[in-house]
Amino acid sequence: MVGNEQKDLIVSLRSTLLWTGILVLLVSIGCSRHQRQLPKSKKAVVRRDRRPPLVSGPTRVGPVNSFIDKSKEYGLAGVVATNLYAVDFDGDGDGDLVLLPQHYSMPRFFYFDRPQQRFVELDYSPLPERIKASYLLFVDLDQDGILDLLAGTLSQKSELIQHPLRLFKAKKSKGRISYLEVKGAFESGAAKGAATLMALDFDLDGRLDLFQGNWLNYQDGQQLPVKDILLQGVKDGFHFRNVSALLRDEYQSVSDSQQSRWGQARPTFGASLCDVDFNGYPDIVTASSSGFANRLWINQSGPQGGRLFKDFGREAGMASDLDGSNLPLGGGNSQFALCADYNSDGLIDMIIGEITHSYDPLGRDRSAILTGSQLTTPPQFLRTEYKFDTEEEQRWNRGDRRAIWFDFNSDGLLDLLVENSGFPPHSRLLLFQQRPDHSFFGYAQDAGVDILNPSGAVVMDVNQDGLLDIIVGQSSIRDARIQPRLYLFENHATSVADLRSLHIKLVGESSNLAGVGASIWLKSNQRIQYRIAHSTHGPLASQSTSTVHFGLAAKERVEYLEVRWPYRSKKKGRREIGGAKRYSLAKLIHTTKAAVWDLTIKESGGVIANKR
């Protein structure tokens, strides 16, 4: 009996062990299958960045450079800017600085502290609310000596808030500047989002008008060009009516079926002020993208003594190059068109900036300098396109987005600053120096200003030494290794001991107070230099100093200054152009020695000259 119980116990144990083994086997099989389903652990692989080391600042830095970064010394270390505005916003006579940190952001205000010789940010916001903008425009609309403010938005599908153009009246009380929004400043439908905004007095009535260049808008899932807008100042200077019908070719009916999709509108991205025929009435130059032709709006006599604008871009040869002149979309991706008389021959010249890619067809327009060849209506230009050595490589792109004509070394010859941006590592700030034979050569690297992805460049005489300095932001578009920042390049291109220059402030009376749109000629024993008074241009424009600068070569003797003020006077019941006024400077500036003069030129005929 006992033996049988032991046998039964042994069988039971064997059975338990068997089932336990089977269970362990099944579990182990399941675990092994589960383990095989999990990814095997791998060692972390560090991929090497095969791109060359990034130099986002100047490629040559040293004491021999013409420009030296002094952003830290002027209180701007760590500041980021996309758009910049070199304006005296508080009306104290010193050049201040306003900036937009991003493409759509709230402005920051920095006043210039003369005792400290540095920019100091306001400890309060002069705006009534948290205003965001794509660009700003500072202009004195009521002629009280304080700059009013317009804030615009590039209304695109990606933006959360699409504000129309907004106008703010400036007020200064107890040393503090503030802005109050003017409601109802624009007629209904007259203030849509725009890519560019410009002040002018197209009818010479003494009140400033506005031109809005509209780019593309989204309709039914398509990007379509939007007609440009002309706003005429009325009443107190803070109200505008829509007179866009004066843009004759933009608003006339369309008979060409190929144009039916967009009508006569073109995607305007940049605009600038010009007087191509020197008749005293301001003309408008616009740059179009997406292959559309650029426009040269010439201000002409209209019905009943009024004005109208007619487009002569094709006839003048600035709408596109010859290859694309007969094609509906044979132009370029134009960003700006900017006038000057760079060679002092009495004819208007122009630079047109383009965005071009390596895959663009050969017929696509390139950036070019248009040299005036005939003083006719319309004028005629000789086109000279330019490119760089890097464009010979297999892959290249260039984005010339804005430009500034200015005499950086004060030798009496206009030089050229170009924002080539958006395509690193080759898209760097360009500086072209003009030679005595009126050719240009690249000087940015030797000058120490060839930063990557420049943005919002402006010029102003920060340290009051007579030379124009450069302030420019930097973006990280298409290369996150770039740390966005602001550069203030102090100008040391010419020794102060050899410097001779004039800085001119206009004071209008019958015309607008700042003389916006005035033509200025400086006559010396060697040449006649020409400037037109305006400080903002191009797409999403920045704004340089409104002071007009002239440089003088060694032993060059000044004879007189001539200003054609932008207003019309009444004579025998008819309104005529006020005419040019001549201001003799031979006795005020009678020396050929090095010096810097500040001249205040009054429309009434007075001249105030201060030697620095």
XYZ file of C-alpha atoms in Angstrom:
612
model
C 0.000 0.000 0.000
C 2.779 2.260 0.925
C 4.601 1.294 -2.199
C 1.621 2.142 -4.374
C 1.312 5.614 -2.755
C 4.972 6.261 -3.454
C 4.475 5.214 -7.057
C 1.463 7.506 -7.368
C 3.478 10.376 -5.827
C 6.355 9.776 -8.243
C 3.950 9.779 -11.232
C 2.341 12.980 -9.934
C 5.715 14.672 -9.561
C 6.754 13.541 -13.004
C 3.499 14.907 -14.452
C 3.967 18.233 -12.655
C 7.536 18.529 -13.843
C 6.464 17.682 -17.375
C 3.765 20.354 -17.488
C 6.081 22.818 -15.809
C 8.713 22.149 -18.438
C 6.163 22.541 -21.221
C 4.983 25.849 -19.711
C 8.542 27.129 -19.365
C 9.239 26.083 -22.934
C 6.151 27.903 -24.227
C 6.999 31.009 -22.258
C 10.563 30.931 -23.481
C 9.387 30.480 -27.062
C 6.939 33.367 -26.676
C 9.602 35.580 -25.157
C 12.055 34.709 -27.850
C 9.465 35.502 -30.509
C 8.660 38.753 -28.736
C 12.339 39.621 -28.551
C 12.765 38.937 -32.248
C 9.976 41.434 -32.971
C 11.797 44.229 -31.115
C 14.411 46.182 -33.059
C 17.924 45.388 -32.190
C 19.737 48.089 -30.278
C 22.119 50.096 -32.428
C 24.968 52.323 -31.563
C 24.291 56.026 -32.050
C 25.626 57.208 -35.388
C 26.880 60.784 -35.521
C 26.644 62.138 -39.020
C 29.322 64.603 -39.878
C 28.285 67.929 -41.369
C 30.200 67.874 -44.618
C 29.429 71.522 -45.321
C 32.422 73.867 -45.035
C 32.753 75.894 -41.823
C 30.249 78.743 -41.744
C 31.473 82.333 -41.683
C 28.310 84.354 -41.154
C 30.080 87.647 -40.421
C 32.647 89.502 -42.526
C 35.137 87.163 -44.147
C 37.984 89.586 -43.512
C 38.180 91.319 -40.161
C 41.012 93.610 -39.174
C 42.153 97.190 -38.679
C 42.657 97.692 -42.420
C 38.944 97.376 -43.151
C 36.999 100.435 -44.217
C 34.105 99.470 -41.929
C 34.353 98.199 -38.346
C 31.505 96.570 -36.442
C 30.694 98.787 -33.446
C 27.279 97.363 -32.515
C 28.396 96.616 -28.957
C 29.902 100.069 -28.417
C 26.662 101.699 -29.582
C 24.449 99.630 -27.268
C 23.129 97.211 -29.892
C 24.826 93.960 -28.825
C 22.419 91.032 -28.940
C 19.816 93.003 -30.901
C 18.064 91.250 -33.791
C 16.514 93.108 -36.720
C 14.876 92.307 -40.041
C 13.829 95.857 -40.963
C 15.479 99.074 -39.758
C 14.417 102.730 -39.705
C 17.078 105.424 -39.234
C 14.720 108.248 -38.281
C 14.564 111.047 -35.724
C 11.321 109.782 -34.200
C 11.434 112.056 -31.129
C 12.280 115.244 -33.041
C 15.364 116.204 -31.003
C 17.689 116.485 -34.001
C 19.583 113.228 -33.378
C 19.233 110.177 -35.579
C 17.349 107.430 -33.737
C 16.682 103.819 -34.657
C 13.475 101.803 -34.903
C 13.540 98.142 -35.848
C 11.320 95.153 -36.533
C 12.965 92.023 -35.063
C 11.111 89.623 -37.387
C 9.277 89.818 -40.696
C 6.019 90.317 -38.785
C 6.628 91.682 -35.306
C 6.266 94.567 -32.853
C 8.620 97.520 -33.414
C 11.345 98.435 -30.931
C 12.347 102.083 -30.429
C 15.934 103.153 -29.647
C 16.723 106.833 -29.123
C 20.265 108.136 -29.532
C 21.750 109.315 -26.250
C 24.241 111.962 -27.312
C 26.211 112.197 -24.010
C 26.679 108.414 -23.926
C 27.071 108.146 -27.721
C 24.902 105.053 -27.841
C 21.381 103.883 -28.630
C 19.069 103.305 -25.660
C 15.757 101.491 -25.943
C 12.668 103.312 -24.711
C 11.432 101.991 -21.381
C 7.837 102.253 -22.600
C 5.924 101.547 -25.788
C 4.857 104.686 -27.666
C 2.147 102.697 -29.462
C -1.335 102.337 -27.931
C -1.376 98.528 -28.168
C 0.763 95.569 -29.173
C 0.988 96.540 -32.837
C 2.645 94.083 -35.232
C 3.708 95.012 -38.743
C 5.607 93.770 -41.801
C 7.031 97.244 -42.480
C 6.796 100.845 -41.265
C 6.919 104.301 -42.812
C 7.819 107.426 -40.822
C 6.662 110.663 -42.447
C 5.475 114.074 -41.227
C 1.899 114.335 -42.517
C 0.726 117.418 -40.596
C 4.059 119.295 -40.843
C 4.475 119.768 -37.104
C 8.094 118.576 -37.094
C 7.324 115.156 -35.566
C 7.237 112.076 -37.777
C 3.927 110.246 -37.938
C 3.795 106.489 -38.449
C 2.211 104.109 -40.944
C 2.257 100.368 -40.246
C 1.637 97.883 -43.045
C 1.133 94.131 -43.274
C 1.991 91.864 -46.162
C -1.369 90.068 -46.076
C -0.688 86.472 -46.990
C -2.510 83.215 -46.345
C -0.015 82.115 -43.698
C -0.546 85.146 -41.455
C -2.905 84.844 -38.496
C -3.993 88.493 -38.485
C -4.219 90.389 -41.755
C -4.391 94.022 -40.697
C -4.835 96.639 -43.392
C -2.649 99.727 -43.496
C -2.838 101.674 -40.208
C -2.014 105.319 -39.582
C -0.806 106.797 -36.274
C -0.467 110.479 -35.465
C 2.644 111.324 -33.446
C 2.495 113.478 -30.329
C 5.290 114.667 -28.078
C 4.504 115.700 -24.519
C 7.016 116.287 -21.731
C 9.733 114.656 -23.776
C 7.754 111.470 -24.411
C 6.656 110.415 -27.872
C 3.339 108.612 -28.394
C 1.195 107.517 -31.326
C -2.598 107.699 -31.584
C -4.322 105.722 -34.327
C -6.309 107.775 -36.818
C -9.563 105.969 -37.497
C -11.157 106.372 -40.919
C -7.958 107.690 -42.494
C -8.543 105.706 -45.690
C -11.570 105.269 -47.859
C -13.216 101.881 -47.634
C -11.319 99.352 -49.688
C -8.386 101.673 -50.274
C -5.992 100.212 -47.722
C -5.460 96.551 -48.558
C -2.281 94.732 -47.616
C 0.726 95.741 -49.699
C 4.343 94.725 -50.215
C 5.627 98.279 -50.503
C 4.533 101.741 -49.383
C 5.921 105.090 -50.486
C 5.192 108.755 -49.725
C 5.141 111.344 -52.521
C 3.309 114.490 -53.570
C 2.228 113.532 -57.070
C 0.032 116.616 -57.649
C 2.407 119.092 -55.919
C -0.336 120.528 -53.688
C 1.866 120.502 -50.584
C 0.137 117.475 -49.010
C 1.817 114.092 -49.064
C 0.158 111.231 -50.929
C 0.769 107.481 -50.694
C 1.480 104.762 -53.228
C 0.793 101.141 -52.267
C 2.401 98.443 -54.381
C 0.377 95.225 -54.001
C 1.937 91.835 -54.583
C -0.090 88.591 -54.589
C -3.227 87.571 -52.753
C -5.031 84.277 -52.325
C -8.356 83.822 -54.138
C -10.033 80.411 -54.561
C -6.759 78.662 -53.805
C -4.800 80.687 -56.357
C -2.183 83.380 -56.000
C -3.334 86.321 -58.083
C -1.780 89.774 -58.609
C -3.527 92.680 -56.908
C -3.839 96.136 -58.425
C -1.647 98.895 -57.007
C -3.274 101.773 -55.127
C -2.720 105.528 -55.247
C -4.013 107.496 -52.236
C -4.338 111.270 -52.400
C -3.861 113.280 -49.217
C -6.767 115.573 -48.326
C -7.948 117.737 -45.436
C -5.460 117.756 -42.565
C -2.965 115.340 -44.118
C -4.355 112.383 -42.158
C -7.112 111.452 -44.588
C -6.744 109.921 -48.020
C -9.024 109.185 -50.931
C -8.543 106.483 -53.512
C -7.485 107.952 -56.863
C -6.047 104.711 -58.275
C -7.835 105.299 -61.590
C -5.005 107.752 -62.323
C -2.758 104.683 -62.747
C -3.977 104.487 -66.312
C -2.672 101.120 -67.490
C -3.364 99.381 -64.188
C -7.083 100.108 -64.121
C -8.131 100.338 -67.766
C -10.291 97.592 -69.255
C -8.618 94.448 -70.602
C -9.140 93.298 -74.194
C -6.302 90.758 -74.439
C -7.607 87.281 -73.571
C -4.139 86.226 -72.366
C -4.345 88.869 -69.659
C -7.892 88.020 -68.536
C -6.800 85.926 -65.550
C -5.044 88.793 -63.808
C -6.344 91.817 -65.698
C -3.794 94.599 -65.887
C -2.500 94.061 -62.341
C 1.089 92.989 -61.805
C 2.629 91.515 -58.646
C 4.433 94.652 -57.452
C 7.076 93.883 -54.847
C 9.097 97.104 -54.723
C 8.517 100.771 -55.574
C 10.634 103.911 -55.592
C 10.353 107.623 -56.324
C 11.975 109.131 -59.394
C 11.803 112.097 -61.783
C 13.007 110.567 -65.025
C 12.158 113.580 -67.184
C 13.245 116.247 -64.664
C 9.947 118.145 -64.987
C 9.387 118.448 -61.232
C 6.504 115.960 -61.042
C 7.429 112.717 -59.257
C 7.301 109.501 -61.268
C 6.882 106.001 -59.830
C 9.079 102.997 -60.636
C 7.800 99.524 -59.682
C 9.390 96.065 -59.722
C 7.276 92.998 -60.558
C 7.923 89.346 -59.742
C 6.925 86.041 -61.390
C 8.028 87.096 -64.873
C 5.719 90.114 -65.054
C 7.069 93.308 -66.611
C 8.252 96.188 -64.424
C 6.516 99.543 -64.687
C 7.783 103.077 -65.217
C 4.852 105.297 -64.272
C 5.538 108.761 -65.768
C 3.499 111.573 -64.219
C 1.696 113.423 -67.022
C -0.938 116.133 -67.471
C -4.461 114.820 -67.172
C -7.935 116.189 -67.923
C -9.012 119.474 -66.329
C -5.513 120.297 -65.129
C -5.155 117.091 -63.152
C -2.483 114.412 -63.305
C -2.341 110.807 -64.508
C 0.317 108.102 -64.703
C 1.157 106.251 -67.896
C 3.416 103.216 -68.026
C 6.444 103.614 -70.312
C 8.394 100.633 -68.988
C 8.549 98.729 -72.269
C 9.360 101.773 -74.375
C 12.177 102.743 -71.996
C 13.612 99.221 -71.873
C 13.257 98.771 -68.087
C 10.157 96.513 -68.085
C 12.381 93.528 -68.931
C 15.463 92.748 -70.954
C 15.334 92.485 -74.725
C 14.945 88.678 -74.720
C 11.653 88.793 -72.835
C 10.239 92.063 -74.130
C 7.747 90.333 -76.447
C 6.643 87.606 -74.030
C 3.699 87.933 -71.585
C 5.863 86.640 -68.707
C 9.328 87.347 -70.081
C 10.580 89.475 -67.200
C 12.280 88.449 -63.984
C 11.614 88.072 -60.284
C 12.266 91.759 -59.746
C 12.538 93.003 -56.180
C 13.412 96.677 -56.607
C 14.223 99.389 -59.141
C 16.078 102.445 -57.844
C 16.973 105.691 -59.656
C 20.081 107.885 -59.461
C 22.441 109.815 -61.716
C 25.541 107.859 -60.761
C 27.800 109.221 -63.524
C 26.743 112.901 -63.212
C 25.845 113.241 -66.905
C 22.425 114.793 -66.305
C 20.520 111.590 -67.169
C 18.658 109.280 -64.805
C 20.197 105.842 -64.299
C 18.717 102.863 -62.503
C 19.547 99.567 -60.818
C 17.098 96.662 -60.954
C 17.505 93.798 -58.477
C 16.367 90.254 -59.219
C 16.059 86.889 -57.513
C 17.628 84.366 -59.884
C 18.302 80.624 -59.627
C 20.610 78.222 -61.380
C 17.608 76.440 -62.924
C 16.072 79.624 -64.359
C 15.890 79.779 -68.163
C 18.489 81.894 -69.919
C 15.808 84.414 -70.796
C 15.041 85.203 -67.148
C 16.179 88.722 -66.220
C 19.327 89.172 -64.145
C 20.144 92.076 -61.847
C 21.315 94.971 -63.986
C 22.410 98.595 -64.017
C 20.503 100.692 -66.531
C 22.539 103.683 -67.698
C 20.578 106.581 -69.140
C 21.382 107.245 -72.787
C 18.781 109.792 -73.920
C 16.800 112.519 -72.150
C 13.530 111.849 -73.922
C 9.998 110.867 -72.911
C 10.244 108.025 -72.338
C 13.949 107.940 -71.442
C 16.247 105.325 -72.934
C 18.613 103.047 -71.006
C 21.605 100.839 -71.756
C 21.256 97.600 -69.757
C 24.310 95.961 -68.179
C 23.589 92.713 -66.326
C 26.103 91.527 -63.773
C 27.000 88.187 -62.219
C 29.621 86.698 -59.906
C 32.279 84.020 -60.145
C 30.204 81.677 -57.936
C 27.514 81.597 -60.612
C 29.831 79.577 -62.801
C 29.447 76.705 -60.352
C 26.900 73.985 -60.978
C 24.499 75.224 -58.304
C 24.051 78.920 -57.524
C 21.275 81.277 -56.536
C 21.176 85.008 -55.914
C 18.618 87.219 -54.187
C 19.203 90.960 -54.692
C 16.380 92.295 -52.497
C 17.178 95.988 -51.862
C 19.863 98.528 -52.732
C 21.111 101.932 -51.588
C 22.942 104.497 -53.682
C 25.352 106.397 -51.400
C 28.845 107.877 -51.483
C 30.512 105.787 -48.777
C 34.024 107.268 -49.173
C 32.793 110.825 -49.858
C 34.749 111.251 -53.096
C 31.818 112.683 -55.065
C 31.032 109.368 -56.816
C 27.940 107.360 -55.907
C 28.625 103.822 -54.732
C 26.133 100.978 -54.383
C 25.102 98.755 -51.471
C 23.059 95.649 -52.392
C 21.323 93.162 -50.090
C 22.096 89.805 -51.699
C 20.265 87.517 -49.291
C 18.440 84.226 -48.819
C 20.804 81.704 -50.415
C 23.780 81.016 -48.138
C 26.719 80.475 -48.278
C 27.100 82.816 -51.281
C 24.385 85.390 -50.544
C 26.342 88.150 -48.862
C 26.043 91.918 -48.534
C 27.514 93.572 -51.627
C 29.303 96.914 -51.829
C 30.268 98.243 -55.251
C 32.719 101.143 -55.344
C 32.596 103.487 -58.319
C 35.857 104.253 -60.094
C 36.602 107.637 -61.711
C 35.768 106.093 -65.118
C 32.262 105.238 -63.697
C 32.834 101.493 -63.655
C 32.097 99.528 -60.462
C 34.062 96.855 -58.648
C 33.176 94.623 -55.711
C 34.562 96.020 -52.473
C 32.464 94.356 -49.759
C 35.065 91.808 -48.677
C 37.881 94.339 -48.478
C 35.559 96.789 -46.702
C 34.684 94.166 -44.088
C 30.887 94.212 -44.582
C 30.188 90.999 -46.550
C 27.903 89.347 -43.990
C 25.650 86.398 -44.848
C 21.922 86.942 -45.440
C 21.781 90.718 -44.901
C 18.407 92.256 -44.156
C 17.011 95.802 -43.851
C 20.230 97.764 -44.466
C 20.167 101.530 -43.835
C 22.780 104.282 -43.863
C 23.199 107.186 -41.446
C 26.030 109.214 -39.928
C 25.926 107.722 -36.431
C 29.096 109.251 -34.981
C 28.720 112.592 -36.792
C 32.122 112.407 -38.493
C 30.751 113.190 -41.950
C 30.827 109.618 -43.286
C 27.703 107.482 -43.714
C 27.733 104.345 -41.571
C 25.880 101.090 -42.357
C 23.388 99.403 -40.018
C 22.133 96.023 -41.199
C 20.342 92.998 -39.780
C 20.995 89.351 -40.537
C 18.589 86.419 -40.979
C 19.060 82.664 -40.656
C 16.923 81.740 -43.652
C 18.030 78.457 -45.273
C 20.840 77.902 -42.771
C 20.005 77.499 -39.082
C 23.698 77.766 -38.190
C 23.483 81.528 -38.718
C 22.770 83.363 -35.478
C 20.623 86.397 -36.410
C 21.991 89.678 -35.145
C 22.448 93.353 -35.996
C 25.665 94.953 -37.257
C 26.565 98.615 -36.976
C 29.484 99.179 -39.327
C 31.252 102.420 -38.499
C 32.700 103.974 -41.637
C 36.471 104.530 -41.759
C 36.808 104.556 -45.539
C 38.352 108.015 -45.608
C 40.636 109.734 -43.150
C 38.873 112.576 -41.358
C 41.884 114.747 -42.219
C 41.030 114.333 -45.921
C 37.225 114.321 -45.674
C 35.043 116.944 -47.350
C 31.284 116.483 -47.348
C 27.942 118.299 -47.129
C 24.907 117.115 -45.182
C 21.718 118.863 -46.239
C 18.404 119.192 -44.431
C 15.486 120.619 -46.415
C 12.804 122.773 -44.796
C 9.753 123.202 -46.987
C 6.972 125.751 -46.641
C 4.572 125.587 -49.578
C 5.875 122.076 -50.175
C 5.883 119.303 -47.583
C 8.099 120.147 -44.626
C 10.842 117.577 -45.343
C 10.913 118.308 -49.066
C 10.102 114.706 -50.003
C 10.475 114.460 -53.779
C 12.654 117.558 -54.164
C 15.397 117.445 -56.806
C 18.793 118.741 -55.654
C 21.818 119.699 -57.773
C 25.237 120.564 -56.319
C 27.407 122.528 -58.757
C 31.179 122.608 -58.316
C 34.088 123.508 -60.555
C 34.361 119.813 -61.519
C 30.829 118.471 -61.959
C 27.119 118.638 -61.107
C 25.902 116.039 -58.645
C 22.204 115.160 -58.433
C 20.015 113.709 -55.680
C 16.282 113.272 -55.155
C 15.016 113.614 -51.577
C 13.480 110.328 -50.458
C 14.566 107.792 -47.877
C 12.435 104.678 -48.323
C 12.039 102.301 -51.250
C 11.906 98.651 -52.231
C 9.934 95.703 -50.828
C 8.921 95.708 -47.140
C 11.083 98.777 -47.046
C 13.539 99.945 -44.433
C 14.197 103.694 -44.133
C 17.553 105.476 -44.253
C 18.355 108.948 -42.968
C 16.462 111.772 -44.690
C 19.564 113.985 -44.666
C 20.955 114.373 -48.193
C 24.698 113.701 -48.407
C 27.205 114.982 -50.972
C 30.903 114.117 -51.038
C 33.604 116.307 -52.540
C 36.885 115.345 -54.136
C 40.164 117.005 -53.214
C 40.386 120.643 -54.355
C 36.780 120.581 -55.581
C 35.220 124.034 -55.108
C 31.504 124.355 -54.413
C 29.664 127.052 -56.377
C 25.925 126.691 -55.695
C 23.103 124.390 -54.685
C 19.875 124.252 -56.690
C 16.647 122.799 -55.300
C 13.434 122.199 -57.203
C 10.853 122.179 -54.431
C 7.827 119.874 -54.841
C 4.936 122.345 -55.027
C 2.937 124.384 -57.536
C 2.308 128.094 -57.212
C -0.638 130.088 -58.496
C 0.122 132.594 -61.239
C -2.724 134.443 -62.995
C -5.211 131.787 -61.987
C -3.046 128.898 -63.127
C -1.029 126.518 -60.985
C 2.555 126.143 -62.096
C 5.584 124.382 -60.693
C 7.238 126.472 -58.023
C 10.490 126.250 -59.947
C 14.066 125.631 -58.902
C 15.751 127.974 -56.441
C 19.489 128.555 -56.444
C 21.478 128.959 -53.222
C 24.965 130.399 -53.515
C 27.493 128.517 -51.397
C 30.749 130.001 -52.704
C 31.050 132.438 -49.802
C 29.776 130.036 -47.132
C 31.987 127.157 -48.243
C 35.013 129.003 -49.576
C 37.781 126.588 -48.694
C 39.033 123.392 -50.290
C 40.425 122.119 -47.002
C 38.982 119.094 -45.230
C 35.748 119.843 -43.395
C 32.170 118.698 -42.923
C 29.283 121.143 -43.310
C 25.708 120.837 -42.096
C 23.422 122.933 -44.306
C 19.804 123.759 -43.562
C 18.176 124.861 -46.836
C 14.891 126.736 -46.524
C 12.366 126.972 -49.295
C 12.105 130.716 -48.653
C 15.747 131.121 -49.657
C 17.626 131.069 -46.368
C 20.716 128.945 -45.758
C 22.135 128.025 -42.366
C 25.651 126.577 -42.547
C 27.466 124.963 -39.626
C 30.995 123.620 -39.915
C 31.775 120.579 -37.803
